[in-house]
Tab-separated table of C-alpha atoms in Angstrom:
chain	number	residue	atom	x	y	z
D	1393	UNK	CA	0.000	0.000	0.000
D	1394	UNK	CA	1.323	3.389	-0.973
D	1395	UNK	CA	0.499	6.735	-2.495
D	1396	UNK	CA	0.929	7.437	-6.203
D	1397	UNK	CA	1.895	11.099	-6.426
D	1398	UNK	CA	1.009	12.587	-9.808
D	1399	UNK	CA	1.148	16.173	-11.074
D	1400	UNK	CA	-2.626	16.274	-10.519
D	1401	UNK	CA	-2.353	15.111	-6.902
D	1402	UNK	CA	-1.946	11.923	-4.885
D	1403	UNK	CA	-4.047	8.766	-5.015
D	1404	UNK	CA	-3.921	5.416	-3.181
D	1405	UNK	CA	-2.060	2.728	-5.092
D	1406	UNK	CA	0.383	-0.124	-5.277
D	1407	UNK	CA	-0.335	-2.961	-7.709
D	1408	UNK	CA	-1.376	-5.697	-5.235
D	1409	UNK	CA	-3.410	-3.133	-3.295
D	1410	UNK	CA	-5.260	-2.124	-6.458
D	1411	UNK	CA	-5.880	-5.786	-7.293
D	1412	UNK	CA	-7.337	-6.305	-3.808
D	1413	UNK	CA	-9.689	-3.328	-4.109
D	1414	UNK	CA	-10.941	-4.493	-7.501
D	1415	UNK	CA	-11.365	-8.095	-6.333
D	1416	UNK	CA	-13.404	-6.853	-3.391
D	1417	UNK	CA	-15.738	-4.755	-5.514
D	1418	UNK	CA	-16.150	-7.715	-7.875
D	1419	UNK	CA	-17.448	-9.692	-4.905
D	1420	UNK	CA	-14.364	-11.730	-3.988
D	1421	UNK	CA	-13.583	-11.707	-0.220
D	1422	UNK	CA	-10.047	-10.353	0.091
D	1423	UNK	CA	-7.542	-9.634	2.867
D	1424	UNK	CA	-4.633	-7.208	2.557
D	1425	UNK	CA	-1.171	-7.907	3.960
D	1426	UNK	CA	0.852	-4.699	4.012
D	1427	UNK	CA	2.468	-2.041	6.203
D	1428	UNK	CA	2.047	1.721	6.480
D	1429	UNK	CA	3.859	4.300	8.537
D	1430	UNK	CA	2.527	5.865	11.719
D	1431	UNK	CA	2.002	9.156	9.911
D	1432	UNK	CA	-0.695	11.230	8.239
D	1433	UNK	CA	-0.298	9.468	4.889
D	1434	UNK	CA	-0.672	6.096	6.592
D	1435	UNK	CA	-3.813	7.204	8.409
D	1436	UNK	CA	-5.283	8.480	5.132
D	1437	UNK	CA	-4.547	5.154	3.447
D	1438	UNK	CA	-6.218	3.205	6.233
D	1439	UNK	CA	-9.269	5.463	5.978
D	1440	UNK	CA	-9.389	4.859	2.227
D	1441	UNK	CA	-9.213	1.082	2.695
D	1442	UNK	CA	-12.070	1.264	5.178
D	1443	UNK	CA	-14.103	3.411	2.773
D	1444	UNK	CA	-13.769	0.649	0.174
D	1445	UNK	CA	-15.082	-1.925	2.654
D	1446	UNK	CA	-11.797	-3.822	2.968
D	1447	UNK	CA	-10.390	-5.092	6.259
D	1448	UNK	CA	-7.175	-3.625	7.677
D	1449	UNK	CA	-6.662	-6.483	10.155
D	1450	UNK	CA	-3.378	-7.506	8.516
D	1451	UNK	CA	-2.074	-4.049	7.640
D	1452	UNK	CA	0.825	-3.385	9.996
D	1453	UNK	CA	1.665	0.015	11.495
D	1454	UNK	CA	5.372	0.851	11.478
D	1455	UNK	CA	6.982	3.590	13.527
D	1456	UNK	CA	10.447	3.581	11.966
D	1457	UNK	CA	9.655	4.202	8.283
D	1458	UNK	CA	7.246	6.455	6.430
D	1459	UNK	CA	4.264	5.322	4.378
D	1460	UNK	CA	5.237	4.380	0.828
D	1461	UNK	CA	5.221	6.972	-1.926
D	1462	UNK	CA	5.684	6.600	-5.681
D	1463	UNK	CA	6.213	9.621	-7.901
D	1464	UNK	CA	4.386	9.003	-11.170
D	1465	UNK	CA	4.376	10.952	-14.409
D	1466	UNK	CA	1.942	10.452	-17.291
D	1467	UNK	CA	3.010	11.442	-20.811
D	1468	UNK	CA	0.841	12.563	-23.737
D	1469	UNK	CA	0.343	8.928	-24.793
D	1470	UNK	CA	-0.955	8.094	-21.286
D	1471	UNK	CA	2.133	5.991	-20.565
D	1472	UNK	CA	3.188	6.113	-16.922
D	1473	UNK	CA	6.725	6.252	-15.527
D	1474	UNK	CA	7.468	5.735	-11.839
D	1475	UNK	CA	10.072	6.752	-9.295
D	1476	UNK	CA	9.601	4.405	-6.341
D	1477	UNK	CA	10.870	5.797	-3.029
D	1478	UNK	CA	12.958	3.449	-0.849
D	1479	UNK	CA	13.047	2.528	2.006
D	1480	UNK	CA	9.453	2.900	3.181
D	1481	UNK	CA	7.065	1.086	5.510
D	1482	UNK	CA	6.065	-1.704	3.097
D	1483	UNK	CA	9.731	-2.693	2.787
D	1484	UNK	CA	9.458	-3.957	6.383
D	1485	UNK	CA	6.387	-6.220	6.450
D	1486	UNK	CA	6.958	-8.536	9.404
D	1487	UNK	CA	6.064	-12.221	9.621
D	1488	UNK	CA	3.448	-11.847	12.346
D	1489	UNK	CA	1.325	-14.540	14.027
D	1490	UNK	CA	-1.727	-15.391	12.004
D	1491	UNK	CA	-0.299	-14.708	8.558
D	1492	UNK	CA	0.558	-18.340	7.814
D	1493	UNK	CA	-2.973	-19.458	8.682
D	1494	UNK	CA	-4.504	-16.593	6.689
D	1495	UNK	CA	-2.590	-17.515	3.546
D	1496	UNK	CA	-3.113	-21.253	4.016
D	1497	UNK	CA	-6.862	-20.707	4.275
D	1498	UNK	CA	-7.115	-18.551	1.155
D	1499	UNK	CA	-7.834	-19.951	-2.290
D	1500	UNK	CA	-5.214	-17.649	-3.795
D	1501	UNK	CA	-2.210	-15.660	-2.617
D	1502	UNK	CA	-1.443	-12.682	-4.876
D	1503	UNK	CA	1.988	-11.034	-4.762
D	1504	UNK	CA	4.283	-8.905	-6.903
D	1505	UNK	CA	8.004	-8.736	-7.491
D	1506	UNK	CA	8.313	-5.286	-5.890
D	1507	UNK	CA	7.518	-6.836	-2.509
D	1508	UNK	CA	10.798	-8.751	-2.771
D	1509	UNK	CA	13.075	-5.736	-3.226
D	1510	UNK	CA	14.007	-5.466	0.476
D	1511	UNK	CA	15.299	-8.262	2.750
D	1512	UNK	CA	12.632	-7.908	5.466
D	1513	UNK	CA	9.529	-8.091	3.273
D	1514	UNK	CA	11.212	-10.602	0.965
D	1515	UNK	CA	11.772	-12.979	3.892
D	1516	UNK	CA	8.121	-12.648	4.938
D	1517	UNK	CA	6.956	-13.217	1.364
D	1518	UNK	CA	9.117	-16.302	0.929
D	1519	UNK	CA	7.745	-17.814	4.131
D	1520	UNK	CA	4.140	-17.167	3.135
D	1521	UNK	CA	4.651	-18.709	-0.295
D	1522	UNK	CA	5.247	-22.047	1.413
D	1523	UNK	CA	1.758	-21.983	2.968
D	1524	UNK	CA	-0.319	-20.873	-0.026
D	1525	UNK	CA	-2.596	-23.216	-1.951
D	1526	UNK	CA	-2.334	-21.269	-5.207
D	1527	UNK	CA	0.267	-18.562	-5.840
D	1528	UNK	CA	-0.462	-15.717	-8.270
D	1529	UNK	CA	2.673	-13.824	-9.326
D	1530	UNK	CA	1.923	-10.370	-10.728
D	1531	UNK	CA	5.254	-9.517	-12.332
D	1532	UNK	CA	6.082	-5.831	-11.905
D	1533	UNK	CA	9.683	-5.304	-12.987
D	1534	UNK	CA	10.569	-1.697	-12.185
D	1535	UNK	CA	14.319	-0.998	-12.496
D	1536	UNK	CA	16.327	-1.130	-10.294
D	1537	UNK	CA	13.943	-2.922	-7.899
D	1538	UNK	CA	14.375	-6.508	-9.079
D	1539	UNK	CA	17.013	-9.106	-9.878
D	1540	UNK	CA	16.968	-12.097	-12.189
D	1541	UNK	CA	17.513	-14.487	-9.283
D	1542	UNK	CA	14.549	-13.145	-7.296
D	1543	UNK	CA	12.186	-13.174	-10.291
D	1544	UNK	CA	13.289	-16.711	-11.151
D	1545	UNK	CA	12.604	-17.857	-7.582
D	1546	UNK	CA	9.137	-16.298	-7.612
D	1547	UNK	CA	8.377	-17.972	-10.939
D	1548	UNK	CA	9.347	-21.300	-9.398
D	1549	UNK	CA	6.842	-20.748	-6.585
D	1550	UNK	CA	4.004	-19.489	-8.790
D	1551	UNK	CA	0.969	-21.295	-10.172
D	1552	UNK	CA	-0.368	-18.443	-12.309
D	1553	UNK	CA	1.808	-15.640	-13.674
D	1554	UNK	CA	0.674	-12.361	-15.211
D	1555	UNK	CA	3.119	-10.038	-16.991
D	1556	UNK	CA	3.186	-7.558	-19.857
D	1557	UNK	CA	4.771	-8.264	-23.238
D	1558	UNK	CA	7.899	-6.275	-22.383
D	1559	UNK	CA	8.437	-8.397	-19.271
D	1560	UNK	CA	7.818	-11.561	-21.282
D	1561	UNK	CA	10.562	-10.553	-23.702
D	1562	UNK	CA	13.026	-9.736	-20.928
D	1563	UNK	CA	12.386	-12.878	-18.887
D	1564	UNK	CA	12.449	-15.119	-21.956
D	1565	UNK	CA	15.746	-13.569	-22.983
D	1566	UNK	CA	17.293	-14.514	-19.651
D	1567	UNK	CA	16.791	-18.147	-20.592
D	1568	UNK	CA	17.824	-17.912	-24.232
D	1569	UNK	CA	14.272	-17.682	-25.586
D	1570	UNK	CA	14.615	-14.539	-27.684
D	1571	UNK	CA	11.425	-12.878	-28.934
D	1572	UNK	CA	11.815	-11.411	-32.384
D	1573	UNK	CA	8.163	-10.618	-33.109
D	1574	UNK	CA	4.630	-10.768	-31.710
D	1575	UNK	CA	4.254	-14.208	-33.251
D	1576	UNK	CA	6.928	-15.532	-30.877
D	1577	UNK	CA	4.934	-14.719	-27.735
D	1578	UNK	CA	2.780	-17.880	-27.554
D	1579	UNK	CA	5.821	-20.143	-27.861
D	1580	UNK	CA	7.601	-18.188	-25.130
D	1581	UNK	CA	4.557	-18.472	-22.865
D	1582	UNK	CA	4.353	-22.209	-23.447
D	1583	UNK	CA	8.065	-22.540	-22.726
D	1584	UNK	CA	7.720	-20.611	-19.442
D	1585	UNK	CA	4.731	-22.704	-18.392
D	1586	UNK	CA	6.709	-25.892	-18.979
D	1587	UNK	CA	9.966	-24.601	-17.503
D	1588	UNK	CA	8.346	-23.427	-14.254
D	1589	UNK	CA	5.444	-25.900	-14.059
D	1590	UNK	CA	2.868	-23.100	-14.264
D	1591	UNK	CA	-0.856	-23.708	-14.540
D	1592	UNK	CA	-1.317	-20.472	-16.458
D	1593	UNK	CA	0.694	-17.677	-18.067
D	1594	UNK	CA	-1.107	-14.441	-18.935
D	1595	UNK	CA	0.511	-11.688	-21.013
D	1596	UNK	CA	-1.019	-8.256	-21.558
D	1597	UNK	CA	-0.222	-6.617	-24.891
D	1598	UNK	CA	-1.434	-3.049	-24.428
D	1599	UNK	CA	-4.050	-1.994	-26.978
D	1600	UNK	CA	-3.717	-5.385	-28.695
D	1601	UNK	CA	-5.419	-7.152	-25.789
D	1602	UNK	CA	-4.029	-10.166	-23.966
D	1603	UNK	CA	-2.934	-13.793	-24.254
D	1604	UNK	CA	-3.544	-16.662	-21.847
D	1605	UNK	CA	-1.818	-20.049	-21.921
D	1606	UNK	CA	-3.452	-22.710	-19.758
D	1607	UNK	CA	-4.325	-26.407	-20.057
D	1608	UNK	CA	-2.055	-26.606	-23.126
D	1609	UNK	CA	-4.333	-24.138	-24.899
D	1610	UNK	CA	-3.741	-20.592	-26.104
D	1611	UNK	CA	-6.495	-17.994	-25.692
D	1612	UNK	CA	-6.500	-14.512	-27.199
D	1613	UNK	CA	-8.717	-11.541	-26.444
D	1614	UNK	CA	-8.688	-8.231	-28.326
D	1615	UNK	CA	-8.330	-4.904	-26.613
D	1616	UNK	CA	-11.382	-2.687	-26.121
D	1617	UNK	CA	-11.076	0.855	-27.444
D	1618	UNK	CA	-12.083	3.573	-24.994
D	1619	UNK	CA	-11.293	7.221	-24.397
D	1620	UNK	CA	-8.401	6.884	-21.952
D	1621	UNK	CA	-8.182	9.188	-18.930
D	1622	UNK	CA	-5.179	7.403	-17.410
D	1623	UNK	CA	-3.835	3.848	-17.381
D	1624	UNK	CA	-2.823	3.623	-13.713
D	1625	UNK	CA	-4.585	0.619	-12.216
D	1626	UNK	CA	-5.819	-0.691	-15.563
D	1627	UNK	CA	-3.561	-3.755	-15.487
D	1628	UNK	CA	-4.443	-4.386	-11.849
D	1629	UNK	CA	-8.172	-4.361	-12.583
D	1630	UNK	CA	-7.464	-6.688	-15.526
D	1631	UNK	CA	-5.824	-9.175	-13.165
D	1632	UNK	CA	-8.616	-8.888	-10.607
D	1633	UNK	CA	-11.239	-9.685	-13.239
D	1634	UNK	CA	-9.165	-12.574	-14.574
D	1635	UNK	CA	-8.850	-14.057	-11.090
D	1636	UNK	CA	-12.549	-13.535	-10.390
D	1637	UNK	CA	-13.363	-15.543	-13.485
D	1638	UNK	CA	-10.759	-18.187	-12.677
D	1639	UNK	CA	-12.204	-18.697	-9.203
D	1640	UNK	CA	-15.723	-18.903	-10.627
D	1641	UNK	CA	-14.701	-21.583	-13.120
D	1642	UNK	CA	-15.397	-19.465	-16.199
D	1643	UNK	CA	-14.181	-20.639	-19.595
D	1644	UNK	CA	-10.655	-19.166	-20.009
D	1645	UNK	CA	-11.474	-17.212	-23.152
D	1646	UNK	CA	-14.432	-15.578	-21.410
D	1647	UNK	CA	-12.200	-14.772	-18.422
D	1648	UNK	CA	-9.740	-13.059	-20.719
D	1649	UNK	CA	-12.351	-11.041	-22.611
D	1650	UNK	CA	-13.932	-9.775	-19.391
D	1651	UNK	CA	-10.489	-8.948	-18.000
D	1652	UNK	CA	-9.651	-6.848	-21.070
D	1653	UNK	CA	-12.974	-5.030	-20.811
D	1654	UNK	CA	-12.407	-4.386	-17.101
D	1655	UNK	CA	-8.989	-2.873	-17.749
D	1656	UNK	CA	-10.487	-0.657	-20.444
D	1657	UNK	CA	-13.323	0.461	-18.173
D	1658	UNK	CA	-10.868	1.535	-15.463
D	1659	UNK	CA	-8.747	3.392	-18.031
D	1660	UNK	CA	-11.800	5.555	-18.805
D	1661	UNK	CA	-11.545	7.034	-15.296
D	1662	UNK	CA	-8.967	8.984	-13.359
D	1663	UNK	CA	-7.424	6.996	-10.522
D	1664	UNK	CA	-6.439	3.369	-10.047
D	1665	UNK	CA	-9.509	2.180	-8.150
D	1666	UNK	CA	-12.700	3.754	-9.523
D	1667	UNK	CA	-15.962	2.155	-8.454
D	1668	UNK	CA	-17.603	-0.068	-11.058
D	1669	UNK	CA	-19.782	-3.160	-11.325
D	1670	UNK	CA	-19.446	-6.369	-13.304
D	1671	UNK	CA	-22.638	-5.369	-15.123
D	1672	UNK	CA	-20.872	-2.242	-16.416
D	1673	UNK	CA	-17.968	-4.372	-17.618
D	1674	UNK	CA	-20.297	-6.691	-19.522
D	1675	UNK	CA	-22.151	-3.747	-21.037
D	1676	UNK	CA	-18.876	-2.210	-22.255
D	1677	UNK	CA	-17.862	-5.528	-23.793
D	1678	UNK	CA	-21.257	-5.967	-25.431
D	1679	UNK	CA	-21.367	-2.419	-26.809
D	1680	UNK	CA	-17.821	-2.737	-28.138
D	1681	UNK	CA	-18.716	-5.979	-29.906
D	1682	UNK	CA	-21.709	-4.454	-31.698
D	1683	UNK	CA	-20.186	-1.026	-32.449
D	1684	UNK	CA	-19.854	-0.671	-36.262
D	1685	UNK	CA	-17.861	2.571	-36.071
D	1686	UNK	CA	-14.497	0.975	-35.372
D	1687	UNK	CA	-14.587	1.947	-31.724
D	1688	UNK	CA	-15.115	-1.641	-30.630
D	1689	UNK	CA	-12.625	-4.375	-29.847
D	1690	UNK	CA	-9.339	-4.224	-31.709
D	1691	UNK	CA	-8.719	-7.077	-34.157
D	1692	UNK	CA	-7.378	-10.188	-32.450
D	1693	UNK	CA	-3.715	-11.022	-32.952
D	1694	UNK	CA	-4.813	-13.753	-35.317
D	1695	UNK	CA	-8.083	-15.320	-36.379
D	1696	UNK	CA	-7.498	-18.525	-34.450
D	1697	UNK	CA	-9.144	-18.973	-31.059
D	1698	UNK	CA	-8.680	-22.301	-29.384
D	1699	UNK	CA	-11.230	-23.318	-26.783
D	1700	UNK	CA	-10.682	-25.628	-23.835
D	1701	UNK	CA	-12.334	-26.600	-20.590
D	1702	UNK	CA	-12.742	-24.097	-17.753
D	1703	UNK	CA	-11.104	-24.380	-14.374
D	1704	UNK	CA	-12.959	-26.230	-11.596
D	1705	UNK	CA	-15.133	-24.127	-9.289
D	1706	UNK	CA	-13.530	-23.254	-5.954
D	1707	UNK	CA	-14.398	-20.933	-3.088
D	1708	UNK	CA	-13.568	-17.269	-3.477
D	1709	UNK	CA	-11.162	-16.015	-0.844
D	1710	UNK	CA	-7.926	-14.237	-1.659
D	1711	UNK	CA	-4.992	-13.090	0.452
D	1712	UNK	CA	-3.082	-10.231	-1.144
D	1713	UNK	CA	0.404	-9.025	-0.172
D	1714	UNK	CA	0.985	-5.400	-1.096
């Protein structure tokens, strides 16, 4: 949990935090594991969490480091660059009593690579990974806050991995799987799934939509064109919708389409965690599909769409480390 500080002002953020907020408003019971400072910014964050209806039972209060802050800039193309302040409170998440049981009792444990940048939080994260039933690794490679060894370890512990196409290219290159073109992405995803024994690999491709490899099947979903206000939180809402569908046992292609529409819906608003409903997501997807003006879904990366069986239905409880 942290504050994104933009030229227009500050807003609550942090990728796993955003995922948790979106999961909650999509109806998935979610618990946050994080740490804020004993300061005004920390108190404001806790108030915001409460206003969203999320529990703060596992959000620690630290008295030695300030609440996290990220300085973000948005360019004319709505691309965001970040300067992530270090050290801050979330670099010191402690392994407190009750966390092991919380994670063990959840159907999913969602975490990002930024949480592993500091020794204290990294140690806590590594311990919790051993108790989780299903680990979701939201890759978030922000230089200089990651190393190849740490990302490789987290991949080894993951069951489902979500990354963007730039991260796919970088990670694949580490292992000699060079990506020369868009057409190489599915093969790289399949290779990663095999190499790290992953149940699913999801890659977001910006305006071109997203890819999902699971059950030895490739799924593609086109992007949904909208008037973009800002893209902060769009990828996090995408992941939340994908996980909601996964937990509900939706067909993977449907999961992916709804996730793309959710990311687009959030991009229509300022801020990472605007309020929305699943009905609004479905309406956006439906209107995009029937729009003859060219403002609908972008063309898929190819005409082939392979269908497979959906995931089994499980209960919907997620622990989220941010």
